[in-house]
PDB file of C-alpha atoms in Angstrom:
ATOM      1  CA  UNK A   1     -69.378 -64.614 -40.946  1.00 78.00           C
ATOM      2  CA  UNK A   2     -65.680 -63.388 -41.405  1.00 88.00           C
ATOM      3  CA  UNK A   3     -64.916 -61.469 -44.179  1.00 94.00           C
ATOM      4  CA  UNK A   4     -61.339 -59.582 -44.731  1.00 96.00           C
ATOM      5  CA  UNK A   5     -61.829 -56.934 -47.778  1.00 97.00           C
ATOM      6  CA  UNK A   6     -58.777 -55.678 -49.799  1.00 97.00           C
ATOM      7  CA  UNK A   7     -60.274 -53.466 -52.275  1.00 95.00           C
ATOM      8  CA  UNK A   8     -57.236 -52.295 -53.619  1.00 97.00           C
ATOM      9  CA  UNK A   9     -56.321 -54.439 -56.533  1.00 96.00           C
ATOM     10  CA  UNK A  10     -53.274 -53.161 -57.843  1.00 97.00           C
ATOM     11  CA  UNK A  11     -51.347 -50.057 -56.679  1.00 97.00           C
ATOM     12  CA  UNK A  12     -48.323 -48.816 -58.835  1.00 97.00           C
ATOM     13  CA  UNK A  13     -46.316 -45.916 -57.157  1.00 97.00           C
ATOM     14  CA  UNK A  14     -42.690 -44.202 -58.052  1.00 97.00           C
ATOM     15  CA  UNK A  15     -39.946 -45.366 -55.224  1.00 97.00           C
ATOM     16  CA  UNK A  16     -40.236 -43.214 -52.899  1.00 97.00           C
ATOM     17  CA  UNK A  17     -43.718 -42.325 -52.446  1.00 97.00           C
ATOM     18  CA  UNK A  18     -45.399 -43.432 -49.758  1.00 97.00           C
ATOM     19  CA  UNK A  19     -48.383 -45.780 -50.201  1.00 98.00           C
ATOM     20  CA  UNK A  20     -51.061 -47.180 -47.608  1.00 98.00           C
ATOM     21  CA  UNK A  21     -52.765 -50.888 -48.455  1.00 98.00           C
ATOM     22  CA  UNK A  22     -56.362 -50.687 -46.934  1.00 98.00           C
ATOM     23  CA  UNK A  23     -57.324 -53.458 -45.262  1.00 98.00           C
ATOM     24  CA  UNK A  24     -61.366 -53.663 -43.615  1.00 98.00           C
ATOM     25  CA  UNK A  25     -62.706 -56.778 -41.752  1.00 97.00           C
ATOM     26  CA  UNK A  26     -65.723 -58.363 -40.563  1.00 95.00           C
ATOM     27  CA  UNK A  27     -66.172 -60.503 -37.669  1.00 92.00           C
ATOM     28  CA  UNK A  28     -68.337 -61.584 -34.887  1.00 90.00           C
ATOM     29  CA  UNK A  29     -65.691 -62.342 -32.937  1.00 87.00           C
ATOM     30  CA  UNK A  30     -65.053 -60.286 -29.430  1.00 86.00           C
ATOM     31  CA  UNK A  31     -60.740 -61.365 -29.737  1.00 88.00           C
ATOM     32  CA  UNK A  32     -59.341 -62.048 -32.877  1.00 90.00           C
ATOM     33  CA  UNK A  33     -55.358 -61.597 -34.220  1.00 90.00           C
ATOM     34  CA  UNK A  34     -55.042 -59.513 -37.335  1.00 93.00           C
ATOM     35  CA  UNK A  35     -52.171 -60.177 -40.041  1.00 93.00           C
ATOM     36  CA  UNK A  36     -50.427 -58.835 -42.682  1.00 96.00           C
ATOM     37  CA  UNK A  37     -48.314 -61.579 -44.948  1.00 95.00           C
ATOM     38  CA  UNK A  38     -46.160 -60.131 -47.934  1.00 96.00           C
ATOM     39  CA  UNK A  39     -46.028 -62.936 -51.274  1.00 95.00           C
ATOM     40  CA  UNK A  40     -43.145 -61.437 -53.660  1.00 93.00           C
ATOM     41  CA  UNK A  41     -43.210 -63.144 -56.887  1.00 88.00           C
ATOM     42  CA  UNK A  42     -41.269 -66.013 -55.565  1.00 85.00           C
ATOM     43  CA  UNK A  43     -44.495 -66.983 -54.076  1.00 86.00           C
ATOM     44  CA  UNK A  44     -43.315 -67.476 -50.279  1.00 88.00           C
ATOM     45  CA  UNK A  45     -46.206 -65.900 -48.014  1.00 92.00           C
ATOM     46  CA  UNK A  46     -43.995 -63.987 -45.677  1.00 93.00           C
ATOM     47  CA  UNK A  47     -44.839 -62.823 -42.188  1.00 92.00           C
ATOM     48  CA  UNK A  48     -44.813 -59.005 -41.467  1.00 94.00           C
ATOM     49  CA  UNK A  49     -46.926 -58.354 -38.385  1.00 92.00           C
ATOM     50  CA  UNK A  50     -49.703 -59.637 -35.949  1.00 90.00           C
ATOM     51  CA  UNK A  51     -51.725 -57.831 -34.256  1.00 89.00           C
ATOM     52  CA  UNK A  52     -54.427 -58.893 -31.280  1.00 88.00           C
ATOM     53  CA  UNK A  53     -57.923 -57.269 -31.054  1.00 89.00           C
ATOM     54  CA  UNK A  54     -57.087 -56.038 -27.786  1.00 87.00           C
ATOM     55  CA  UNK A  55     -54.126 -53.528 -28.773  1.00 84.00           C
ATOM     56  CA  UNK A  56     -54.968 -50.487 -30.622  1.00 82.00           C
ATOM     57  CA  UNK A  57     -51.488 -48.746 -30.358  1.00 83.00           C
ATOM     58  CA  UNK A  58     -49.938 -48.376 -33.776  1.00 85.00           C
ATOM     59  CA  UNK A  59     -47.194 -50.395 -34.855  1.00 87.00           C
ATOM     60  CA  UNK A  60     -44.059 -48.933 -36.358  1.00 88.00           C
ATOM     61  CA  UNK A  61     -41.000 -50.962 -37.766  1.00 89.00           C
ATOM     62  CA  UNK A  62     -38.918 -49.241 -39.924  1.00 93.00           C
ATOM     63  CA  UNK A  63     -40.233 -48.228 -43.183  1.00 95.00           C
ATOM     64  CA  UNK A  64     -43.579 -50.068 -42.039  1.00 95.00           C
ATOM     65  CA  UNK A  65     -46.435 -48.692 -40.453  1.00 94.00           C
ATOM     66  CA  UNK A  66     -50.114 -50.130 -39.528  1.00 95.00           C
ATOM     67  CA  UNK A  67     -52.980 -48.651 -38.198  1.00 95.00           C
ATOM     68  CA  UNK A  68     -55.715 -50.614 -36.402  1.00 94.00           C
ATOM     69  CA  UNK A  69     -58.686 -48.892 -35.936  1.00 93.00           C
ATOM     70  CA  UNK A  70     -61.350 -51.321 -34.224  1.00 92.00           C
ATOM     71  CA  UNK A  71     -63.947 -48.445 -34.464  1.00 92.00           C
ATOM     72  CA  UNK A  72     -64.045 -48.523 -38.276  1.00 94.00           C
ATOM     73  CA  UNK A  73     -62.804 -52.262 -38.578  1.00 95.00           C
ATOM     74  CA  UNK A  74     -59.757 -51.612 -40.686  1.00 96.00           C
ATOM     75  CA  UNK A  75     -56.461 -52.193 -40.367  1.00 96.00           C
ATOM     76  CA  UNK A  76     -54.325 -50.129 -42.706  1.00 97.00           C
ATOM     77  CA  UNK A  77     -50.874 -50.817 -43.759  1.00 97.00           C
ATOM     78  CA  UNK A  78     -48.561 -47.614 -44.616  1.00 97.00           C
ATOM     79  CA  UNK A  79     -45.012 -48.012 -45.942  1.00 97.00           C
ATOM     80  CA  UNK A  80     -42.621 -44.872 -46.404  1.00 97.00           C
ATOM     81  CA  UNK A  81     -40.419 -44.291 -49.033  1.00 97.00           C
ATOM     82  CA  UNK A  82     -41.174 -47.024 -51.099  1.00 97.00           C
ATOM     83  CA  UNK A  83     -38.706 -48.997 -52.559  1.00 97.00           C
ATOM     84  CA  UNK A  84     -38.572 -51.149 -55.699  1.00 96.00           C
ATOM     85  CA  UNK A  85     -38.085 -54.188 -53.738  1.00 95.00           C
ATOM     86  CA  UNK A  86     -41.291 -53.538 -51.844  1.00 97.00           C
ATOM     87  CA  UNK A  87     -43.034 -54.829 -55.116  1.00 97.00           C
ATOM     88  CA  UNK A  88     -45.178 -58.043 -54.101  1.00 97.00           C
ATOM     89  CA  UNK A  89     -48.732 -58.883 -53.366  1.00 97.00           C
ATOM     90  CA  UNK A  90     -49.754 -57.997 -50.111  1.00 98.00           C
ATOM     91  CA  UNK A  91     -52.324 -60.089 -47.993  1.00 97.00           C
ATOM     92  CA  UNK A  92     -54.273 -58.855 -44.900  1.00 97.00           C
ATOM     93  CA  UNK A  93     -55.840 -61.720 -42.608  1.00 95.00           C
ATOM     94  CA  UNK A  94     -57.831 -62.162 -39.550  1.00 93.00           C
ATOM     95  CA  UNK A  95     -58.349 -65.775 -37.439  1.00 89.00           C
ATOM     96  CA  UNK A  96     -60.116 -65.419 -34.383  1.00 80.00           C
ATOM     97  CA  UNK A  97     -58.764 -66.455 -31.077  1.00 75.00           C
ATOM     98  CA  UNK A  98     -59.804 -69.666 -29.397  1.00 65.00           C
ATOM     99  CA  UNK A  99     -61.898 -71.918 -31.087  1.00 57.00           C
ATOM    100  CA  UNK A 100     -60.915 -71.591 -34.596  1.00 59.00           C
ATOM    101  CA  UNK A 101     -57.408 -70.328 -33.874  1.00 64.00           C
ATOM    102  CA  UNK A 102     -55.405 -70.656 -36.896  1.00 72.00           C
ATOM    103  CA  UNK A 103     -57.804 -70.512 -39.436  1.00 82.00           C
ATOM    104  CA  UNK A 104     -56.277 -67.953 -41.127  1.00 89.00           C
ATOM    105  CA  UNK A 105     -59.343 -65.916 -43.577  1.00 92.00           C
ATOM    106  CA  UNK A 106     -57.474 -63.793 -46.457  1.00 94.00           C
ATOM    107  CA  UNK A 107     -58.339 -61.104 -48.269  1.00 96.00           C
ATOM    108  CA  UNK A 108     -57.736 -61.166 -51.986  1.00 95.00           C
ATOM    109  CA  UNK A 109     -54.662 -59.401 -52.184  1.00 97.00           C
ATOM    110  CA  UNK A 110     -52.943 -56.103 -53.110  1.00 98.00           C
ATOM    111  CA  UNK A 111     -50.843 -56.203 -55.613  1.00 97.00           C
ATOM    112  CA  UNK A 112     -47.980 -52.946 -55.223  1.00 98.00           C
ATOM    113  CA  UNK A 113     -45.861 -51.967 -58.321  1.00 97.00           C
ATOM    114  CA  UNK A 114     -42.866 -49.576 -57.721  1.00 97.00           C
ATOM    115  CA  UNK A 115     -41.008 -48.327 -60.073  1.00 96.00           C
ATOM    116  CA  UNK A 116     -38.248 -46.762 -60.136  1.00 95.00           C
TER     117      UNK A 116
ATOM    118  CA  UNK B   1     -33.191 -71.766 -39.100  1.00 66.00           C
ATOM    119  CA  UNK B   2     -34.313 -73.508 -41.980  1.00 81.00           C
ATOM    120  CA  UNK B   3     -37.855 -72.612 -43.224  1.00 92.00           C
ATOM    121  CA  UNK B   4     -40.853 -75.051 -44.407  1.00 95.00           C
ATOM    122  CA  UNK B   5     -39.662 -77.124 -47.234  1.00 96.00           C
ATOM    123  CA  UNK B   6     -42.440 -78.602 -50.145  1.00 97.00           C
ATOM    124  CA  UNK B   7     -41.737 -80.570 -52.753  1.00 96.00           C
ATOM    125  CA  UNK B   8     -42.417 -80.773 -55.675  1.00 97.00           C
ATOM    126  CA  UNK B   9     -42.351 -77.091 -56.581  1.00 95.00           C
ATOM    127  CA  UNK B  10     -44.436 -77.565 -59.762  1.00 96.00           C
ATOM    128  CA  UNK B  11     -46.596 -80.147 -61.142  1.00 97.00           C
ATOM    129  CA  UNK B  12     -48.364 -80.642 -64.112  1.00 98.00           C
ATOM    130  CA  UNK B  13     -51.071 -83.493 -64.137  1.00 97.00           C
ATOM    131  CA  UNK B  14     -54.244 -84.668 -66.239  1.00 97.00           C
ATOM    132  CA  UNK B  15     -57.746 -84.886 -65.024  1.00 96.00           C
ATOM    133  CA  UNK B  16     -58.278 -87.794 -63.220  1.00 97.00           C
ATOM    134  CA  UNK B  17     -55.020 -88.301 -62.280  1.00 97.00           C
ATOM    135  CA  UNK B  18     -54.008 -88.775 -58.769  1.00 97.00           C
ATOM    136  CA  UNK B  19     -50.940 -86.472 -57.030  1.00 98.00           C
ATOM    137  CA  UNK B  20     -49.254 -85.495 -53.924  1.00 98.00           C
ATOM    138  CA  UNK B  21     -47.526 -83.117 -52.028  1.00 97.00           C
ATOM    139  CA  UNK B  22     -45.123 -83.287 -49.435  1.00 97.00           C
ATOM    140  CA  UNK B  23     -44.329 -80.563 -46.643  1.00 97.00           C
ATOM    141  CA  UNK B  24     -41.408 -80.403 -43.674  1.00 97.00           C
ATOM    142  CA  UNK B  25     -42.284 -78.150 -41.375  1.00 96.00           C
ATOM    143  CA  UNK B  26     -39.774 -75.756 -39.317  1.00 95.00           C
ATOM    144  CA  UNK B  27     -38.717 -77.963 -36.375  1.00 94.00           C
ATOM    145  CA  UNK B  28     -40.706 -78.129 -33.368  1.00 93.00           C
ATOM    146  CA  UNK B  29     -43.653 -76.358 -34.506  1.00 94.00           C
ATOM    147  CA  UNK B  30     -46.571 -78.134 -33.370  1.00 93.00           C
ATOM    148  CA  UNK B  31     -49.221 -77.081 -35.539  1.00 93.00           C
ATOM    149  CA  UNK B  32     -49.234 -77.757 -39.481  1.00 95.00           C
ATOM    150  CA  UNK B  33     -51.454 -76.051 -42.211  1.00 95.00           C
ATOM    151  CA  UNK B  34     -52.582 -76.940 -45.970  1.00 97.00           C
ATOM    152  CA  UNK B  35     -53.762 -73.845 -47.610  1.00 96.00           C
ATOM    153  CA  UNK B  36     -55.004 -73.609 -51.511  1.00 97.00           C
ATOM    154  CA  UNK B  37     -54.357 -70.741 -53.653  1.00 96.00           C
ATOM    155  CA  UNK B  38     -56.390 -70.082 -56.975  1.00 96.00           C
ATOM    156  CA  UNK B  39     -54.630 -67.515 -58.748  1.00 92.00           C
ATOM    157  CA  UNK B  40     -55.685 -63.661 -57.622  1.00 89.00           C
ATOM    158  CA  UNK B  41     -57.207 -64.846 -54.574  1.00 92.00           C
ATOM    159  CA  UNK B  42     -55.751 -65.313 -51.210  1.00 93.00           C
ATOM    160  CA  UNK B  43     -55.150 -68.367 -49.190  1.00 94.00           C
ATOM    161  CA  UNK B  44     -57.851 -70.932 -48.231  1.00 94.00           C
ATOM    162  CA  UNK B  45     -57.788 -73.346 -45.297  1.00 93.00           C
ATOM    163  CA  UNK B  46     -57.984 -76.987 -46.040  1.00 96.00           C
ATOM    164  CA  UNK B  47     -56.617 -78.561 -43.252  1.00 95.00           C
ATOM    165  CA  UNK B  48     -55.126 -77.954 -39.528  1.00 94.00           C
ATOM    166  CA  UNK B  49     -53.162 -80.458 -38.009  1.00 94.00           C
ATOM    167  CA  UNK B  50     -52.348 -80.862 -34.285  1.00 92.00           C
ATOM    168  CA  UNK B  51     -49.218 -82.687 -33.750  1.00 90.00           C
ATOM    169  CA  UNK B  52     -50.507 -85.927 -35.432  1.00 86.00           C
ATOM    170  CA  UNK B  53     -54.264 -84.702 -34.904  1.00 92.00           C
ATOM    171  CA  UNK B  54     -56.611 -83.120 -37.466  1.00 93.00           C
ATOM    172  CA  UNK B  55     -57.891 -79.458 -35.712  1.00 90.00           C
ATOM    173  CA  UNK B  56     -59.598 -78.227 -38.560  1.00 90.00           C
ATOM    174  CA  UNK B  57     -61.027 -80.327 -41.559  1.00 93.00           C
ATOM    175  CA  UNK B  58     -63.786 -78.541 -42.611  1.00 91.00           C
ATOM    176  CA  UNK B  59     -63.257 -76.577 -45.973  1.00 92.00           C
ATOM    177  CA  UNK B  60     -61.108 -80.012 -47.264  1.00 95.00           C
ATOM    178  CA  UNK B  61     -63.382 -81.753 -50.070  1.00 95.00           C
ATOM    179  CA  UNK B  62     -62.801 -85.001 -48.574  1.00 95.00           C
ATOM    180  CA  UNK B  63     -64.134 -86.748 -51.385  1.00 96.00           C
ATOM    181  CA  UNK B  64     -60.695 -86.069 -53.331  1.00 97.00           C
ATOM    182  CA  UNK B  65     -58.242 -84.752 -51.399  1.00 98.00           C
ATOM    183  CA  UNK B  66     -56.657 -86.538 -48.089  1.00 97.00           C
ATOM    184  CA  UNK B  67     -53.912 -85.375 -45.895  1.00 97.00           C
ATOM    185  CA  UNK B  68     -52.079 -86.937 -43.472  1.00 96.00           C
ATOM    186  CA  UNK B  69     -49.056 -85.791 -40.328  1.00 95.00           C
ATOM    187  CA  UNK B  70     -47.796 -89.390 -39.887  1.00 82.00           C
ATOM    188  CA  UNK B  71     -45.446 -88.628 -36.258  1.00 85.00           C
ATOM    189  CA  UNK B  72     -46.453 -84.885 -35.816  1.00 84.00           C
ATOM    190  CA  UNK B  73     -43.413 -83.791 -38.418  1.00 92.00           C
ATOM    191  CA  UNK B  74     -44.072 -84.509 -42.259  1.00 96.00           C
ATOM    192  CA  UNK B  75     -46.928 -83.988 -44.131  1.00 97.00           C
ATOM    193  CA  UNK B  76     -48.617 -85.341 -47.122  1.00 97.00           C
ATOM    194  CA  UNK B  77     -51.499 -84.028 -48.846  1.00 98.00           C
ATOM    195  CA  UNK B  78     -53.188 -85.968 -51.745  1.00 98.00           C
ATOM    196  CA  UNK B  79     -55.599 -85.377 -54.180  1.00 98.00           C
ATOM    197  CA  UNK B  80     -57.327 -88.625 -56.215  1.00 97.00           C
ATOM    198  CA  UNK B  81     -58.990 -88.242 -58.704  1.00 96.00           C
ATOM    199  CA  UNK B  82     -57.759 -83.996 -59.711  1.00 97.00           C
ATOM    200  CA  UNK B  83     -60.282 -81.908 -61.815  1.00 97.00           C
ATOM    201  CA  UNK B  84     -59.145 -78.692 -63.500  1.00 97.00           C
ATOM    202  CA  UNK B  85     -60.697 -76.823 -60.881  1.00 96.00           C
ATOM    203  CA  UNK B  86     -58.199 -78.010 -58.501  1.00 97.00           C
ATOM    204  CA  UNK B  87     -55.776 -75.968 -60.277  1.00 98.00           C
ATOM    205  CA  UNK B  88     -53.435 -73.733 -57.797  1.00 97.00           C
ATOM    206  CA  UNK B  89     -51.172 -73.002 -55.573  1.00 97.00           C
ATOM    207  CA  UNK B  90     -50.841 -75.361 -52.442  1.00 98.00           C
ATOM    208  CA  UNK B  91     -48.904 -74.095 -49.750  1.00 96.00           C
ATOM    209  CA  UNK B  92     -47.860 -75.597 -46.357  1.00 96.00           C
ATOM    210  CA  UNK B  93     -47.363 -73.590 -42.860  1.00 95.00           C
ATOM    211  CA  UNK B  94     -46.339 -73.963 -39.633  1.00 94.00           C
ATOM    212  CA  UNK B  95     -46.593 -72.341 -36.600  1.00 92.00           C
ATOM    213  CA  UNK B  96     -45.281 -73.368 -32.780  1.00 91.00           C
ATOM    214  CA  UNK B  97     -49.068 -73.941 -31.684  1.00 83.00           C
ATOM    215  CA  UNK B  98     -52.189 -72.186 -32.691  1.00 77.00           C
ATOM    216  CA  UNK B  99     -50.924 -69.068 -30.671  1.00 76.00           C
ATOM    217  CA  UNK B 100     -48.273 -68.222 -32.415  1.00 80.00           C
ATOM    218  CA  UNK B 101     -47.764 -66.620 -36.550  1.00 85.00           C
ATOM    219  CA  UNK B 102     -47.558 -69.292 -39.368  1.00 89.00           C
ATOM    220  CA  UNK B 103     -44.492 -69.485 -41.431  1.00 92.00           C
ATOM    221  CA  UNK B 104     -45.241 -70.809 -45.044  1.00 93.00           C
ATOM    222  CA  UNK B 105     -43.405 -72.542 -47.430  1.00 94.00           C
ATOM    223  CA  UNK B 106     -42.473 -71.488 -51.342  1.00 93.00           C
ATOM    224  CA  UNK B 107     -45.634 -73.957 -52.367  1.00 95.00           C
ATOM    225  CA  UNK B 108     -46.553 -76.466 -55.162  1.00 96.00           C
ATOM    226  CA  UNK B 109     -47.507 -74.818 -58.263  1.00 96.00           C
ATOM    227  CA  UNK B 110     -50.290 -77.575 -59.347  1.00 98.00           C
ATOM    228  CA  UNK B 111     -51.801 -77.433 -63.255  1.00 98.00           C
ATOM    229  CA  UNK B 112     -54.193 -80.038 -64.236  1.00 98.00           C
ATOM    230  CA  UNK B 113     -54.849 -80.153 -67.860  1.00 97.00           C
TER     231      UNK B 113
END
């Protein structure tokens, strides 16, 4: 079975802090894509990175940082200097490749508060 | 570019009723999604289109709901008759093909009463 586990529910941090969403999967899968998708309050899921099971390298872009570790099956999301507008649910997501390619499995959600 | 456009926005229906939802997806992507969201959860699956082809069917209660990619562009997705249950979010994505990220539109905000 696929599972994606968020088990951060809510995070509230001061802008400026930096604050990592944890993000562990499960799948049987041998190549699968990973995903992160932001959802501000406007409710648009929107795109922020995709990563394939085969590349481990880190992914930096900008303020935004991930970590996939395929060892321990997570794959963390870090951003620096948080700012208020960072405030939004946060999804992590895994589809395997082939086959059921574009079934997109969520995790419930991280919901980040920054204040200022 | 213009993004995925769904209509309506928000609906508000009884029990029993019947509804719809329409979805444009960005131009030339290939591959169309239907995904319901119960508040505090994340996206579910309901339905993969192909073009004009169903891909992926299988978490769509097919006794109610019914979606359909008439010419591999617009998509409608119905659901006759709604229980409260059905209450949520529904949003629509699109990708080029199956290989490629999903784009999602600002979904229907669907309350049965």
């Amino acid at each position: 079975a696929q599972k994606v586990t968020q088990a951060q529910t809510e995070i509230s941090v001061v802008e400026k802090e930096d604050v990592t969403l944890d993000c562990v999967y499960e799948t049987r899968d041998t190549t699968y894509y990973l995903f992160w998708y932001k959802q501000p309050p406007s409710g648009e899921l929107v795109f922020l990175i995709r990563r394939n099971s085969f590349d481990e390298q880190n992914e930096i872009s900008g303020r935004y940082s991930w970590n996939f570790q395929k060892s321990t099956s997570s794959f963390n999301f870090t951003i620096t200097a948080s700012q208020v507008v960072d405030s939004a649910v946060y999804f992590c997501a895994l589809t395997p490749y082939g086959g059921s390619q574009g079934n997109l499995i969520f995790g419930k959600g991280t919901k980040l508060s920054v204040k200022p | 570019e213009a993004g995925v456009a769904q209509s309506p926005r928000y609906k508000i229906i009884e029990k029993r009723q019947s509804v719809a939802f329409w979805c444009n997806p960005i131009s030339g992507h290939a591959t169309l999604y239907w995904y319901q969201q119960i508040l505090g959860q994340g996206p579910k699956l309901l339905i993969q289109f192909q073009n004009n082809g169903v891909v992926d069917d299988s978490q769509l209660p097919k006794d109610r709901f019914s979606a359909e990619r008439l010419k591999g562009v617009d998509s409608t997705l119905k659901i006759q008759p709604a229980k409260l249950e059905d209450s949520a979010v529904y949003l629509c994505a699109s990708s080029l093909d199956r290989d490629h990220e999903q784009y999602f539109g600002p979904g229907t905000r669907l309350t049965v009463t």
